[in-house]
Coordinates of C-alpha atoms in Angstrom, one line a residue:
Chain A
M469 CA 34.1 -55.6 -18.2
T470 CA 31.1 -57.6 -19.2
P471 CA 29.2 -55.9 -22.0
L472 CA 25.8 -54.3 -21.2
A473 CA 22.7 -56.4 -21.3
P474 CA 21.4 -56.4 -24.9
A475 CA 17.8 -55.4 -24.0
S476 CA 15.9 -54.2 -21.0
V477 CA 13.9 -56.6 -18.9
H478 CA 11.6 -53.9 -18.0
L479 CA 8.2 -53.1 -19.6
A480 CA 6.2 -50.2 -18.4
T481 CA 2.8 -51.2 -17.0
P482 CA -0.3 -49.0 -17.1
G483 CA -0.5 -48.6 -13.3
G484 CA 3.2 -47.5 -13.1
Y485 CA 2.4 -43.9 -12.5
L486 CA 1.0 -44.9 -9.1
L487 CA 4.6 -45.6 -8.0
V488 CA 5.7 -42.1 -9.1
L489 CA 2.8 -40.7 -7.1
A490 CA 3.8 -42.7 -4.0
V491 CA 7.3 -41.1 -4.1
T492 CA 6.3 -37.6 -5.1
L493 CA 3.1 -36.9 -3.1
P494 CA 5.0 -36.5 0.2
V495 CA 7.6 -34.3 -1.5
L496 CA 4.8 -32.1 -2.8
G497 CA 3.4 -31.9 0.7
V498 CA 6.8 -30.8 2.1
L499 CA 7.1 -28.2 -0.7
A500 CA 3.6 -26.9 0.1
M501 CA 4.6 -26.6 3.7
M502 CA 7.4 -24.3 2.7
V503 CA 4.9 -22.0 1.0
V504 CA 2.1 -21.9 3.6
A505 CA 2.3 -20.5 7.1
P506 CA 3.9 -22.8 9.7
R507 CA 0.7 -23.2 11.6
H508 CA -0.9 -24.9 8.5
A509 CA 1.9 -27.5 8.3
R510 CA -0.3 -29.9 10.1
Q511 CA -3.3 -29.6 7.8
V512 CA -1.1 -29.8 4.7
S513 CA 0.5 -33.0 6.0
L514 CA -2.8 -34.6 7.0
V515 CA -4.2 -33.9 3.5
T516 CA -1.0 -35.4 2.0
M517 CA -1.4 -38.4 4.3
A518 CA -4.9 -39.0 3.0
A519 CA -3.8 -38.8 -0.6
G520 CA -0.8 -41.1 0.1
L521 CA -3.0 -43.6 1.9
V522 CA -5.3 -43.8 -1.2
T523 CA -2.2 -44.2 -3.5
A524 CA -0.9 -47.0 -1.4
L525 CA -4.3 -48.7 -1.5
A526 CA -4.5 -48.2 -5.2
I527 CA -1.0 -49.8 -5.7
V528 CA -2.2 -52.9 -3.8
V529 CA -5.5 -53.1 -5.6
E530 CA -3.8 -52.7 -9.0
L531 CA -1.2 -55.4 -8.1
I532 CA -3.9 -57.8 -7.2
R533 CA -6.0 -56.9 -10.3
T534 CA -3.2 -57.4 -12.8
G535 CA -1.4 -60.2 -10.9
S536 CA 2.0 -58.9 -11.9
A537 CA 4.5 -56.3 -10.8
L538 CA 4.0 -52.6 -11.5
T539 CA 6.8 -51.0 -13.5
Y540 CA 7.4 -47.4 -14.5
I541 CA 10.3 -46.3 -16.7
V542 CA 11.4 -42.8 -15.6
G543 CA 11.5 -40.5 -18.6
G544 CA 11.1 -43.3 -21.0
W545 CA 14.8 -44.1 -20.7
L546 CA 15.2 -47.8 -20.4
P547 CA 17.7 -49.3 -18.0
P548 CA 20.7 -49.7 -18.0
L549 CA 21.0 -46.0 -18.9
G550 CA 17.7 -45.0 -17.4
I551 CA 16.0 -45.8 -14.1
A552 CA 13.0 -48.1 -13.5
L553 CA 10.6 -48.1 -10.6
R554 CA 9.1 -51.4 -9.8
A555 CA 6.7 -52.7 -7.2
D556 CA 6.2 -56.4 -6.6
G557 CA 4.1 -58.0 -3.9
L558 CA 6.7 -57.4 -1.1
S559 CA 7.2 -53.8 -2.1
A560 CA 3.5 -53.2 -2.3
T561 CA 3.1 -54.7 1.2
M562 CA 5.8 -52.5 2.6
I563 CA 4.3 -49.4 0.9
A564 CA 0.9 -50.2 2.4
V565 CA 2.3 -50.8 5.9
T566 CA 4.3 -47.6 5.7
A567 CA 1.2 -45.7 4.7
V568 CA -0.8 -47.1 7.6
V569 CA 1.9 -46.6 10.3
I570 CA 2.7 -43.1 9.1
T571 CA -0.9 -42.1 9.1
A572 CA -1.5 -43.5 12.5
T573 CA 1.6 -41.7 13.8
A574 CA 0.3 -38.5 12.3
L575 CA -3.0 -38.9 14.0
F576 CA -1.2 -39.5 17.3
A577 CA 1.2 -36.6 16.8
R578 CA -1.7 -34.3 15.9
D579 CA -3.2 -34.8 19.3
L580 CA 0.1 -34.9 21.1
Y581 CA 1.1 -31.5 19.8
A582 CA -2.4 -30.2 20.5
L583 CA -1.8 -31.4 24.0
A584 CA 1.1 -29.1 24.8
P585 CA 0.3 -25.6 23.6
K586 CA 3.8 -24.4 24.2
T587 CA 5.2 -26.4 21.3
Q588 CA 2.3 -25.2 19.1
D589 CA 4.1 -22.3 17.5
G590 CA 7.7 -23.5 17.7
R591 CA 9.9 -24.8 15.0
A592 CA 9.6 -28.4 16.3
P593 CA 6.1 -29.2 15.1
T594 CA 6.6 -27.8 11.6
T595 CA 9.9 -29.6 11.3
F596 CA 8.3 -32.8 12.6
W597 CA 5.6 -32.8 9.9
A598 CA 8.1 -32.0 7.1
L599 CA 10.5 -34.7 8.3
L600 CA 7.7 -37.2 8.6
L601 CA 6.6 -36.7 5.0
A602 CA 10.3 -36.8 3.9
I603 CA 10.7 -40.1 5.6
W604 CA 7.6 -41.4 3.8
S605 CA 8.9 -40.3 0.4
A606 CA 12.3 -41.8 1.0
L607 CA 10.8 -45.1 2.2
N608 CA 8.6 -45.4 -0.8
A609 CA 11.6 -44.6 -3.0
V610 CA 13.6 -47.4 -1.4
F611 CA 10.7 -49.9 -1.8
V612 CA 10.2 -49.2 -5.5
G613 CA 13.8 -48.4 -6.6
E614 CA 15.4 -50.7 -9.1
D615 CA 18.7 -48.9 -9.6
L616 CA 21.3 -49.5 -7.0
F617 CA 22.6 -45.9 -7.2
N618 CA 19.1 -44.5 -7.1
L619 CA 18.6 -46.6 -4.0
Y620 CA 21.7 -45.1 -2.4
V621 CA 20.3 -41.7 -2.9
A622 CA 17.0 -42.9 -1.4
L623 CA 18.8 -44.3 1.6
E624 CA 20.6 -41.1 2.2
L625 CA 17.4 -39.1 2.0
L626 CA 16.0 -41.5 4.6
T627 CA 19.0 -40.9 6.9
F628 CA 18.8 -37.1 6.5
A629 CA 15.1 -37.2 7.4
A630 CA 15.5 -39.7 10.3
V631 CA 18.5 -38.2 12.0
P632 CA 16.9 -34.8 12.8
L633 CA 13.8 -36.5 14.1
V634 CA 15.9 -38.2 16.8
C635 CA 17.0 -34.8 18.2
L636 CA 13.8 -32.9 17.7
D637 CA 13.6 -31.9 21.4
G638 CA 17.2 -30.5 21.2
R639 CA 18.5 -32.0 24.5
A640 CA 22.2 -32.7 24.5
E641 CA 21.8 -36.4 25.0
T642 CA 19.5 -36.7 22.0
V643 CA 21.8 -34.6 19.9
A644 CA 24.6 -37.0 20.8
A645 CA 22.4 -40.0 19.9
A646 CA 21.5 -38.4 16.6
L647 CA 25.2 -37.9 15.9
R648 CA 26.0 -41.5 16.7
Y649 CA 23.2 -42.6 14.5
L650 CA 24.5 -40.3 11.7
M651 CA 28.0 -41.7 12.0
F652 CA 26.8 -45.3 11.7
A653 CA 24.4 -44.4 8.9
L654 CA 27.1 -42.5 6.9
L655 CA 29.6 -45.3 7.2
G656 CA 26.9 -47.7 6.1
S657 CA 25.9 -45.7 3.0
L658 CA 29.5 -45.1 2.0
L659 CA 30.3 -48.8 2.1
Y660 CA 27.1 -49.4 0.1
L661 CA 28.2 -46.8 -2.4
L662 CA 31.7 -48.5 -2.8
G663 CA 29.9 -51.7 -3.5
T664 CA 27.8 -50.0 -6.1
G665 CA 30.9 -48.6 -7.8
L666 CA 32.5 -52.0 -7.9
I667 CA 29.3 -53.5 -9.5
Y668 CA 29.1 -50.8 -12.1
G669 CA 32.8 -51.2 -12.9
S670 CA 32.3 -55.0 -13.4
Y671 CA 29.0 -55.2 -15.2
G672 CA 28.2 -51.7 -16.5
T673 CA 24.7 -51.7 -15.1
L674 CA 23.1 -51.1 -11.7
D675 CA 19.6 -52.3 -12.5
I676 CA 18.6 -55.0 -10.1
Q677 CA 16.5 -56.9 -12.7
T678 CA 19.4 -56.9 -15.2
L679 CA 21.8 -57.9 -12.5
S680 CA 19.5 -60.8 -11.4
H681 CA 20.2 -62.4 -14.8
L682 CA 23.9 -62.6 -14.3
S683 CA 25.2 -66.0 -15.3
E684 CA 28.2 -66.0 -13.0
G685 CA 29.6 -63.8 -10.3
G686 CA 33.3 -62.9 -10.1
P687 CA 35.3 -61.9 -7.0
A688 CA 34.3 -58.3 -7.7
L689 CA 30.6 -59.2 -7.2
W690 CA 31.4 -61.0 -3.9
V691 CA 33.4 -58.1 -2.5
A692 CA 30.8 -55.6 -3.7
L693 CA 27.9 -57.6 -2.1
A694 CA 29.8 -58.0 1.1
L695 CA 30.5 -54.3 1.3
M696 CA 26.9 -53.4 0.6
I697 CA 25.4 -55.9 3.0
V698 CA 27.8 -54.8 5.8
G699 CA 26.9 -51.2 5.1
L700 CA 23.2 -52.0 5.2
L701 CA 23.6 -54.0 8.4
A702 CA 25.0 -50.9 10.1
K703 CA 21.8 -49.0 9.0
A704 CA 19.6 -51.9 10.0
A705 CA 21.2 -52.1 13.5
L706 CA 21.9 -55.9 13.5
F707 CA 23.7 -57.2 16.6
P708 CA 27.3 -56.0 16.6
L709 CA 26.4 -52.7 14.8
H710 CA 23.3 -51.9 16.9
L711 CA 24.9 -49.6 19.4
W712 CA 23.5 -46.5 18.0
L713 CA 19.9 -47.6 18.0
P714 CA 18.7 -47.8 21.7
P715 CA 19.8 -44.2 22.6
A716 CA 18.5 -42.8 19.3
H717 CA 15.1 -44.6 19.3
A718 CA 14.5 -44.2 23.0
G719 CA 15.5 -40.5 23.0
A720 CA 13.3 -39.4 20.1
P721 CA 9.8 -38.1 20.7
A722 CA 7.2 -41.0 20.9
A723 CA 5.7 -40.4 17.4
A724 CA 9.2 -40.2 15.9
S725 CA 10.4 -43.4 17.7
A726 CA 7.4 -45.2 16.3
V727 CA 8.2 -44.4 12.7
L728 CA 12.0 -44.9 13.2
S729 CA 11.6 -48.3 14.9
A730 CA 8.7 -49.6 12.8
L731 CA 9.7 -48.4 9.4
V732 CA 13.0 -46.7 9.0
I733 CA 15.2 -49.7 9.9
K734 CA 13.1 -51.9 7.6
A735 CA 14.4 -50.1 4.5
P736 CA 17.9 -51.5 4.8
V737 CA 16.5 -54.9 5.7
F738 CA 14.4 -54.8 2.6
L739 CA 17.4 -54.0 0.5
I740 CA 19.5 -56.8 2.0
L741 CA 16.6 -59.1 1.1
R742 CA 16.7 -57.8 -2.5
L743 CA 20.5 -58.1 -2.7
V744 CA 20.7 -61.6 -1.3
L745 CA 17.7 -63.0 -3.2
D746 CA 17.9 -61.2 -6.5
I747 CA 21.6 -60.4 -7.2
A748 CA 23.8 -62.7 -5.2
P749 CA 24.8 -65.9 -7.0
P750 CA 23.5 -69.0 -5.3
Q751 CA 26.7 -69.9 -3.5
A752 CA 27.2 -66.3 -2.2
A753 CA 23.6 -66.3 -1.1
I754 CA 24.1 -69.4 0.9
L755 CA 27.2 -68.1 2.6
A756 CA 25.7 -64.7 3.2
G757 CA 22.6 -66.4 4.6
Q758 CA 24.6 -68.4 7.1
I759 CA 26.5 -65.4 8.4
L760 CA 23.3 -63.2 8.5
A761 CA 21.5 -66.0 10.4
V762 CA 24.3 -66.2 13.0
L763 CA 24.2 -62.4 13.5
G764 CA 20.4 -62.5 13.6
A765 CA 20.3 -65.2 16.2
S766 CA 22.9 -63.4 18.4
S767 CA 20.8 -60.3 18.0
I768 CA 17.7 -62.0 19.2
L769 CA 19.4 -63.5 22.3
F770 CA 21.7 -60.7 23.3
C771 CA 19.3 -57.8 22.8
S772 CA 16.3 -59.6 24.4
V773 CA 18.4 -60.1 27.5
M774 CA 19.4 -56.4 27.3
A775 CA 15.8 -55.5 27.0
L776 CA 15.0 -57.5 30.1
R777 CA 17.5 -55.5 32.0
Q778 CA 16.4 -52.0 31.1
A779 CA 14.9 -49.8 33.7
R780 CA 13.3 -47.4 31.3
L781 CA 10.3 -48.4 29.2
K782 CA 11.4 -46.7 26.0
L783 CA 14.9 -48.2 26.1
M784 CA 13.4 -51.6 26.7
I785 CA 11.2 -51.2 23.6
A786 CA 14.2 -50.0 21.6
Y787 CA 16.3 -53.0 22.6
S788 CA 13.3 -55.2 21.7
T789 CA 13.5 -53.7 18.2
V790 CA 17.0 -54.9 17.7
A791 CA 16.0 -58.3 18.9
Q792 CA 12.9 -58.5 16.6
I793 CA 15.0 -57.4 13.6
G794 CA 17.1 -60.5 14.3
Y795 CA 14.1 -62.7 13.2
L796 CA 14.2 -61.1 9.8
F797 CA 17.8 -62.3 9.3
I798 CA 17.3 -65.9 10.2
V799 CA 15.0 -66.1 7.3
F800 CA 17.9 -66.3 4.8
P801 CA 19.1 -69.9 5.4
L802 CA 15.5 -71.0 6.0
A803 CA 14.3 -69.6 2.7
A804 CA 17.2 -71.0 0.7
G805 CA 15.3 -72.4 -2.2
N806 CA 16.2 -75.0 -4.8
E807 CA 15.4 -75.5 -8.5
A808 CA 11.9 -76.8 -7.7
Q809 CA 11.1 -74.2 -5.2
P810 CA 12.5 -70.7 -5.4
P811 CA 13.0 -68.8 -2.1
W812 CA 9.8 -66.8 -2.3
E813 CA 7.7 -69.9 -2.4
T814 CA 9.0 -71.2 0.9
I815 CA 7.0 -70.7 4.1
A816 CA 10.1 -69.0 5.7
W817 CA 9.8 -66.2 3.1
T818 CA 6.1 -65.7 4.0
G819 CA 7.0 -65.9 7.7
G820 CA 9.8 -63.3 7.3
A821 CA 7.5 -60.9 5.4
L822 CA 4.8 -61.4 8.0
Q823 CA 7.3 -60.6 10.7
L824 CA 8.2 -57.4 8.8
V825 CA 4.6 -56.3 8.8
S826 CA 3.5 -57.4 12.2
H827 CA 6.6 -56.0 13.9
A828 CA 6.0 -52.7 12.2
L829 CA 2.4 -52.5 13.5
A830 CA 3.2 -53.9 17.0
K831 CA 6.3 -51.8 17.5
A832 CA 4.6 -48.6 16.4
A833 CA 1.7 -49.4 18.8
M834 CA 4.2 -50.1 21.7
F835 CA 6.1 -46.8 21.2
L836 CA 2.9 -44.8 20.9
A837 CA 1.6 -46.4 24.1
A838 CA 4.9 -45.7 25.9
G839 CA 4.7 -42.2 24.6
V840 CA 1.2 -41.8 26.2
I841 CA 2.6 -43.3 29.5
A842 CA 5.6 -41.0 29.5
E843 CA 3.4 -38.0 28.7
A844 CA 0.9 -38.9 31.5
F845 CA 3.3 -39.6 34.3
G846 CA 6.3 -37.5 33.2
H847 CA 8.7 -40.4 33.3
D848 CA 9.0 -43.9 31.9
R849 CA 10.8 -45.8 34.7
I850 CA 9.2 -49.2 34.7
A851 CA 9.7 -49.7 38.5
D852 CA 7.7 -46.6 39.3
L853 CA 4.8 -47.4 37.0
G854 CA 2.9 -49.7 39.3
G855 CA -0.8 -49.7 38.6
F856 CA -0.7 -47.6 35.4
G857 CA -3.3 -49.9 33.9
R858 CA -5.9 -48.3 36.1
V859 CA -5.1 -44.8 34.9
L860 CA -4.5 -45.6 31.3
P861 CA -6.4 -48.9 30.6
I862 CA -6.4 -48.4 26.8
S863 CA -2.7 -47.8 26.6
A864 CA -2.0 -50.8 28.8
A865 CA -4.2 -52.9 26.6
A866 CA -2.4 -51.6 23.5
F867 CA 0.9 -52.4 25.0
G868 CA -0.2 -55.9 26.0
L869 CA -1.7 -56.7 22.6
A870 CA 1.4 -55.4 20.8
G871 CA 3.4 -57.6 23.2
L872 CA 1.4 -60.6 22.2
S873 CA 2.5 -60.2 18.7
L874 CA 6.2 -59.7 19.7
M875 CA 6.1 -62.8 21.9
G876 CA 4.5 -64.8 19.2
I877 CA 1.4 -65.9 21.1
P878 CA -1.7 -66.9 19.1
P879 CA -3.7 -65.3 17.7
S880 CA -1.5 -62.6 16.3
G881 CA 0.6 -61.8 13.3
G882 CA 3.8 -62.4 15.2
F883 CA 2.5 -65.8 16.1
I884 CA 1.9 -66.8 12.5
A885 CA 5.3 -65.3 11.4
K886 CA 7.2 -67.1 14.2
C887 CA 5.3 -70.3 13.7
L888 CA 6.1 -70.4 10.0
L889 CA 9.8 -69.6 10.7
L890 CA 9.9 -72.3 13.4
T891 CA 8.3 -74.9 11.0
A892 CA 10.8 -73.9 8.3
A893 CA 13.7 -74.3 10.8
V894 CA 12.5 -77.7 11.9
L895 CA 11.8 -78.9 8.4
N896 CA 15.1 -77.7 6.9
G897 CA 17.1 -79.2 9.8
H898 CA 18.2 -76.1 11.6
P899 CA 17.6 -77.1 15.3
W900 CA 19.7 -74.2 16.7
L901 CA 17.6 -71.7 14.8
A902 CA 14.5 -73.3 16.1
A903 CA 15.8 -73.1 19.6
T904 CA 16.7 -69.5 19.1
I905 CA 13.2 -68.6 17.9
L906 CA 11.7 -70.4 21.0
A907 CA 14.2 -68.7 23.4
G908 CA 13.6 -65.4 21.8
G909 CA 9.8 -65.8 22.3
L910 CA 10.4 -66.7 26.0
L911 CA 12.7 -63.7 26.5
A912 CA 10.2 -61.4 24.8
A913 CA 7.5 -62.8 27.1
G914 CA 9.8 -61.9 30.0
Y915 CA 10.2 -58.2 29.1
V916 CA 6.6 -57.7 28.0
F917 CA 5.3 -59.3 31.3
R918 CA 7.5 -57.1 33.3
V919 CA 5.5 -54.1 32.1
V920 CA 2.1 -55.9 32.0
D921 CA 2.8 -56.9 35.6
R922 CA 3.4 -53.3 36.6
A923 CA 0.2 -52.3 34.7
L924 CA -1.9 -54.7 36.8
A925 CA -0.1 -54.2 40.1
T926 CA -1.8 -52.6 43.1
P927 CA 0.6 -49.9 44.3
A928 CA 0.5 -48.6 47.9
I929 CA 0.0 -45.1 46.6
A930 CA -2.2 -44.9 43.5
L931 CA -0.6 -43.4 40.4
V932 CA -2.2 -40.1 39.2
A933 CA -1.8 -38.8 35.7
Q934 CA 0.0 -35.4 35.7
K935 CA -2.1 -34.2 32.8
P936 CA -5.3 -35.4 31.1
I937 CA -4.7 -37.6 28.1
P938 CA -7.4 -37.5 25.4
R939 CA -9.0 -40.9 24.7
R940 CA -8.2 -40.6 20.9
L941 CA -4.5 -40.5 21.6
E942 CA -4.7 -43.9 23.3
L943 CA -7.0 -45.3 20.7
V944 CA -4.4 -44.8 17.9
A945 CA -2.0 -47.2 19.7
L946 CA -4.8 -49.6 20.4
V947 CA -5.9 -49.7 16.7
L948 CA -2.3 -50.4 15.6
A949 CA -2.0 -53.2 18.2
L950 CA -5.3 -54.7 17.2
A951 CA -4.1 -54.6 13.5
A952 CA -1.0 -56.5 14.5
V953 CA -3.1 -59.1 16.3
L954 CA -5.7 -59.3 13.6
L955 CA -3.0 -60.0 11.1
G956 CA -3.0 -63.5 12.6
F957 CA -6.4 -64.1 11.2
V958 CA -5.4 -63.7 7.6
P959 CA -2.6 -66.2 7.6
L960 CA -2.4 -67.5 4.1
E961 CA -3.6 -64.4 2.3
P962 CA -0.1 -62.9 1.9
F963 CA 1.2 -66.2 0.6
G964 CA 0.2 -65.6 -3.0
F965 CA 0.4 -61.8 -2.8
L966 CA 4.0 -61.8 -1.7
Q967 CA 4.9 -63.8 -4.8
L968 CA 3.4 -61.4 -7.2
G969 CA 6.0 -60.2 -9.6
R970 CA 8.5 -62.5 -8.2
S971 CA 8.3 -65.6 -10.3
G972 CA 7.8 -63.4 -13.3
A973 CA 11.1 -61.8 -12.6
M974 CA 12.9 -65.0 -13.2
T975 CA 11.0 -66.3 -16.2
A976 CA 11.2 -63.0 -18.1
V977 CA 14.1 -63.9 -20.3
T978 CA 15.9 -61.2 -22.3
P979 CA 15.0 -61.6 -26.0
Chain B
M927 CA 47.3 -58.4 -13.1
S928 CA 51.0 -57.8 -13.9
L929 CA 52.8 -54.6 -13.3
A930 CA 53.0 -53.9 -17.1
S931 CA 49.3 -53.6 -17.4
L932 CA 49.1 -50.8 -14.8
D933 CA 47.4 -48.2 -16.9
S934 CA 46.1 -44.9 -15.7
A935 CA 42.6 -46.3 -14.9
T936 CA 44.0 -49.0 -12.7
L937 CA 46.3 -46.5 -11.0
F938 CA 43.3 -44.2 -10.3
G939 CA 41.4 -47.2 -9.0
L940 CA 44.2 -48.2 -6.6
T941 CA 44.6 -44.6 -5.4
G942 CA 40.9 -44.4 -4.8
A943 CA 41.1 -47.7 -2.8
A944 CA 44.0 -46.3 -0.8
L945 CA 42.1 -43.1 0.0
A946 CA 39.0 -45.1 1.0
G947 CA 41.3 -47.1 3.3
I948 CA 42.7 -44.0 4.9
G949 CA 39.2 -42.5 5.3
L950 CA 37.9 -45.7 6.9
F951 CA 40.8 -45.8 9.3
I952 CA 40.2 -42.2 10.4
V953 CA 36.4 -42.9 10.8
I954 CA 37.0 -46.0 13.0
A955 CA 40.1 -45.0 14.9
H956 CA 39.5 -41.4 15.9
A957 CA 37.0 -40.4 18.6
G958 CA 36.9 -36.7 17.7
L959 CA 33.8 -36.1 15.7
L960 CA 35.3 -33.4 13.5
R961 CA 38.1 -35.7 12.4
R962 CA 35.5 -38.4 11.7
I963 CA 33.5 -36.1 9.5
V964 CA 36.7 -35.3 7.6
G965 CA 37.4 -39.0 7.5
F966 CA 34.0 -39.6 5.9
N967 CA 34.9 -37.0 3.2
I968 CA 38.2 -38.7 2.5
L969 CA 36.4 -42.1 2.3
G970 CA 33.9 -40.5 0.0
A971 CA 36.6 -39.0 -2.2
G972 CA 38.3 -42.4 -2.5
I973 CA 35.0 -44.0 -3.6
F974 CA 34.3 -41.3 -6.1
L975 CA 37.8 -41.9 -7.6
V976 CA 36.9 -45.6 -7.9
F977 CA 33.8 -44.5 -9.8
G978 CA 36.1 -42.4 -12.0
A979 CA 38.3 -45.4 -12.7
A980 CA 35.2 -47.4 -13.6
A981 CA 34.3 -44.6 -16.0
R982 CA 37.7 -44.8 -17.7
R983 CA 37.6 -48.5 -18.1
G984 CA 34.0 -48.6 -19.2
A985 CA 34.5 -46.8 -22.5
A986 CA 32.3 -49.5 -24.2
A987 CA 30.4 -47.0 -26.4
G988 CA 33.5 -45.5 -28.0
F989 CA 33.7 -42.5 -25.8
S990 CA 36.9 -41.7 -24.0
G991 CA 35.0 -42.3 -20.8
D992 CA 31.6 -43.6 -19.6
P993 CA 29.5 -40.7 -18.6
V994 CA 27.2 -42.6 -16.3
P995 CA 29.6 -42.9 -13.3
Q996 CA 30.6 -39.3 -13.8
A997 CA 26.9 -38.3 -13.3
M998 CA 26.8 -40.6 -10.3
V999 CA 29.9 -38.9 -8.8
I1000 CA 28.3 -35.5 -9.2
T1001 CA 25.2 -36.8 -7.4
G1002 CA 27.4 -38.4 -4.8
I1003 CA 29.2 -35.2 -4.1
V1004 CA 26.0 -33.4 -3.5
V1005 CA 24.8 -36.1 -1.1
A1006 CA 28.2 -36.1 0.6
F1007 CA 28.1 -32.3 1.0
S1008 CA 24.6 -32.5 2.5
A1009 CA 25.7 -35.2 4.9
T1010 CA 28.7 -33.2 5.9
A1011 CA 26.6 -30.1 6.5
L1012 CA 24.1 -32.0 8.6
A1013 CA 26.9 -33.6 10.6
V1014 CA 28.7 -30.3 11.2
A1015 CA 25.5 -28.6 12.2
L1016 CA 24.7 -31.4 14.8
L1017 CA 28.3 -31.3 16.1
Q1018 CA 28.1 -27.5 16.5
R1019 CA 24.9 -27.9 18.4
L1020 CA 26.4 -30.6 20.6
F1021 CA 29.5 -28.4 21.3
D1022 CA 27.2 -25.5 22.2
L1023 CA 25.2 -27.6 24.6
T1024 CA 27.9 -29.6 26.3
G1025 CA 31.3 -28.2 25.2
R1026 CA 32.6 -31.6 24.0
E1027 CA 33.3 -32.7 20.5
S1028 CA 33.3 -36.5 20.8
L1029 CA 30.7 -39.0 21.8
D1030 CA 32.6 -40.6 24.8
A1031 CA 32.1 -37.9 27.4
P1032 CA 35.0 -37.9 30.0
A1033 CA 37.9 -39.5 28.1
A1034 CA 38.1 -36.8 25.5
G1035 CA 38.9 -34.1 28.1
D1036 CA 42.5 -33.6 27.3
K1037 CA 41.9 -33.7 23.5
Q1038 CA 39.6 -30.7 23.7
Q1039 CA 42.4 -28.4 24.8
A1040 CA 44.6 -29.6 22.0
E1041 CA 42.2 -28.7 19.3
P1042 CA 40.9 -25.2 18.6

C-alpha cells in the first residue's frame, strides 16, 4: 500500500459555499414538500427552482470572476480523510445547463399537470416534483464531488430518483422498463464500487485531485479503472449496454423523459471523463480512449439506424439519445493531449463539452415537443402524424430546430460541436472517426426529416387536436430548442471557460 | 504472492472476490428478478468484504484496522438496502400488474409455477 499523500492539494475558496447550496437547496425543497400539503408541492418546487437557478448563475459568475476552481472542504476535514467539493469550468457548465433544463421542464410540467385535472390531486404530481428536485441535487453532487465513494453515493441517489420517474404512470410496461433500468444501474454502480474499493486498497485515498498526482499506476489501478468505467458505461447506456434506455426513456412521462435523456445519463459520462482524464495514467488513458471510441462510433451508427426504423416518435428520440451519447465517447482519442498541450486545451475537448451542452438542450426540447404532440393527438405514431405542423406549429418548429442541432447543421450548438470534433479527427489522423461523425450526421438528418416531413405533409383528412394545448407549453420547448441553436453563435466563449481550474489542477504541486 | 504470505486479510479479500463472482454470475445468468436482486446483494456483500480486507491491510496509522473503509461499508450497506427495497417494491408492483416475475414475458412461464 502506498502511503497517503503528505498534504492536501485542496484549498477552500471563498465562493465554495455556493457548491454546498447547489447540492442542498433541492434537498431542502424536498423536505419542505414533506411538511406542506401535497397541493403546495408545485409552488415549493418552483420557489426552489428559482433559488437553484440563481445559485447556478452565481457559481458561473464566481468562477469567471476568480478565474480558478471553487473548492469547499466539508466540515474542515481535509482529504484524504475528509471530503472536498470542487467545481471547475466543466462542472460549472454542467451545473448551469442542469439548472436551465430542470427549470424549463418544471415550467412545462406545471402546465401539463394543470392540463389534466384528474392527476391534480393524485400521488403522481407530488412524487414528480419531489423526484425532480432529488435528481437535481444528485446531479449537482455528481458534478462537484471529488471523493470517489462520495460520487458512488451521489450516483445511487441519482438512480433512486430517476427509476421511479420512469414508471410514474404505473403502467405494467413502464414498471418493467424501470426494473430493467434499475438492474443495469445497480450492476453499474456495484462495479463502480468494486473499483473504488480496489483504489482505496492500493492508494489509501479516494480523492480525485490526490489520485491525479499518482506517479505510476499498478495493475490494481488498471483493473479498478476498467471496472469503474464499464460500470459507468452501463449507466450511460453506451452501445452494447443501451438496451434499457429506449423503453425507459420512451415510456416515461414527457417531462421526465426530457430530464432523464438530457441530464441523467450525462452524469456517468461526466464521471468517465474525470476518470480517464484525471486519474488514468497516460497509457491506460490511451487504451481506454481507443476502446471507448470504438464503442461510441458503433453507438452512433447502430442506434441512428435503429432510430430511423422506429415507428413511434418517443422511441425514435430515445434511440437518438444513445446515438448522440456516442459522440461524447469519440472525444477520448481525439482529445489525447501531449506534454505541450494537455487534453483540455484541444479543440476536441471543447467540441465534446459543447456536445454535452447542446445535446442536453436539444434533447430536452425534442422530448417536450414530443410530449405536446402525444398529449394533443393521444398517440405518437409517426406515420399517423401527417400535417401536425398545422395544428401545433410551435412544437413542430421546436422539434425542427432541436433536430438542426442533433444533425449538426449550422448555425447551431451541435454544428460547432461536431465541426470541432470533425476537425480534430482529421487533424489527428482518425479518418474512420471522421467518417463516423459524417455518417451519424446524415443518419440524424434522416430520422429528423422523417418527422419534419410528416409535420409539413398535407393529409387527406386534417388532424385535429383532441384537447387544447396552451401556447406556453409549446413555448418552453421552443425556447430550449432556440437555446441549443443560439449556442452556435458563442463558439469560442466556452473555450477558455472550460479550462478554468483545469490547468491549475496539474500545476498545483503538493508542498 | 506465494502461499506462505496468505494472511487473513488476503484470505478475506479472496473470499470477497469469490462472493462478488458468484453474485455477478447470478445477476447475469438468471432471468428471475427476485434471484437477480439476491444476486445483487451477494455481489454487494463480496464487495464490502473486499473493503474490509482493504481496511485490515491499510493499518498505516497504527490501528489494527483502517476505519475509513469500515465507514464506507456501513454507508454502502445503507445504499444497498435502499436499492433492494426499491427493486423489491417495483417487482411486487410488476407481479401485481402482470403476474410475472421476470422481464422476458413468455419464456418464464414454466418457472413461475416452480417458485412460490
